[in-house]
Amino acid sequence: MSSSETPNYKLLAKAFADEGVDMAFHLMGDGNMYWATSLTHDFGVRAIHGRHENCVVAMADAYARATGKVGIASVTCGPGFTPTLTSLTAAVRGNVPLIVFAGDTPITDLHHLQEFDIGPVVEMVGAKYIPLRHVDRMLNDVREAFYTARFERRPVVMSVPIDLQAAAAAWGADYLPSADLMPRSQRIQPDPDIVREAAAILAAAERPIIIAGHGALRSGATSELASLADHAGALVATTLRAKGAFYDNPFNLDVAGSFASPYAHELFAEADVVMSAGAGLGNYTTEAGYLFPNAKVIQIDTRPRGLWQGNRTADLHIAADAKAGAQAIKAELAKATPKRAGYRLPDISERLASDVHDDKPFQLEPATLDPRVAVGEIDRVIPKDWDIVMGCAHYFTIAGPMMKGRPADRYHFLTEFGAIGQALPAAVGIAAARGNGKVCLIEGEGSLLMQIQELETLARHGIKLLIISINDGAYGAEIHKLIPRGITPAEATFGRPNLAAVSQAFGLRGAVVTENGKLQQLFEEHDWQPTASLWDIHTSKTVPSISYRRVHFGEV
């Protein structure tokens, strides 16, 4: 290497830094160790080193969701890449801007032990594959990766051979970041004729409901939708990914679908018009069309689909940005129709204010808590400005609908792929991004045990996180699917390991909770000190959520 040449891994690291990267999540190996080291030591990018490849991708995914930036993960060759596929698939389905720097075996070594053609696998899960194969193109490839992640909101996997990284090049040109090439954001405006039709439908409605989806959040349409709902006399609700959009609205039904309370279900069933904005209106939101069977449905979306997940989505589709669509419909409606009460009756707001999601009595196991009571206490104790992270398991169908009073950007649900074990690493990524110690993970013990090694990551990096395990000593989802079919749940029952002791063994705080009323003191103890904590709350597996009772037990 001549004095005028620079190792390619440093040039690549500089390009990432020039793209504005300030944090990256790694599991180091031969294929990424030089680049990862340079990224931190030469360019000041903070490094978080996880303990499993799937986890570092989940961390980067969650970092991207929490910050709006491109998440960066790196892994090594072959068996260093294959474990990432669950998190990569979830990121694809969540439309997350993410780049995975995947070290690859040397181009010149066709028989390397870790050789594995990752391209077909990457494309199979829906991510973009960019193989770096020549020094003359490698910085263009980096720019393309960031552009794709940002513009398409899509994960990108860069395959970077070890020998290409180790080679040196003389490079004098300045790097042009992808942000300089991004088109300016533009709102898709609705067709005026369709707007008039939508306004006429709302004007004739007696019991309208407006549902905001994640697209409405990205559009910044919450206040416009609230204003439209107020004028039309509509109740408001959200999809799961937009939970909290109307958290302070007295006519908020919260999450539409199986997470809705029995009273909210009644109101959905009686709706005569439902308008959605920035929502796909899939089966979970509409309960496959059964949630509001008598309503005429209007959908505002940048890419509306008449058929989605096997069902008709709407009677009227408006191809538009959610904010632009809501503004146009409100303006048209206001021309001829004065503000009216519609579905916004005083008795409805009063009942919603005191609505109890589920209070059916169940016999509890000894020395355990009713999970609904435990979640209610968690909701009261955790401040409303904290981030709440949840995974995907039976407990989530209790905690998801019961956590209240927080804006949408405080909720993080890891549900796109239906994979358990994703929430702990995601919470690590969010806690690292926030850096304020105000992040709470609510997770089932089965999911937690899948990635328990990441407690060491928290301890080593000094990341403060509150972990709450809803511990029923079993795979609760399987328990409550087997029992209604008359099948023994014995094979899904595992007992309760001492998770608090495990947390303490990693150098963190830990506490076992078997009584109600203990969480306020535990929170105060956690809040004043700098270390992550784990609360192991023993809950009874005899309490199926109302969502599970509807779907699996046939409860009406």
PDB file of C-alpha atoms in Angstrom, residues 12 56 105 189 220 234 262 291 312 315 345 349 351 359 384 406 498 528 541 556:
ATOM      1  CA  LEU A  12     -16.452   2.622   3.089  1.00  0.00           C
ATOM      2  CA  VAL A  56     -28.283  -6.523  16.074  1.00  0.00           C
ATOM      3  CA  THR A 105     -16.086 -14.332   1.792  1.00  0.00           C
ATOM      4  CA  GLN A 189     -53.560  15.532  -3.971  1.00  0.00           C
ATOM      5  CA  GLY A 220     -48.667  14.429   9.865  1.00  0.00           C
ATOM      6  CA  ALA A 234     -67.319  11.091  13.947  1.00  0.00           C
ATOM      7  CA  PRO A 262     -66.682  -4.754  24.089  1.00  0.00           C
ATOM      8  CA  LEU A 291     -66.085  -5.243  12.648  1.00  0.00           C
ATOM      9  CA  ARG A 312     -62.724  -5.884  -0.195  1.00  0.00           C
ATOM     10  CA  ASP A 315     -66.597   1.244  -1.256  1.00  0.00           C
ATOM     11  CA  LEU A 345     -73.118  12.060  22.024  1.00  0.00           C
ATOM     12  CA  SER A 349     -67.884  10.083  25.702  1.00  0.00           C
ATOM     13  CA  ARG A 351     -68.850   5.634  28.756  1.00  0.00           C
ATOM     14  CA  ASP A 359     -63.106  -7.561  33.807  1.00  0.00           C
ATOM     15  CA  LYS A 384     -46.813   8.850  30.025  1.00  0.00           C
ATOM     16  CA  ARG A 406     -49.600   8.186  25.432  1.00  0.00           C
ATOM     17  CA  ASN A 498     -35.690 -16.947  38.368  1.00  0.00           C
ATOM     18  CA  TRP A 528     -32.997   7.174  40.527  1.00  0.00           C
ATOM     19  CA  LYS A 541     -51.930 -18.625  32.946  1.00  0.00           C
ATOM     20  CA  VAL A 556     -69.239 -13.176  21.900  1.00  0.00           C
TER      21      VAL A 556
END
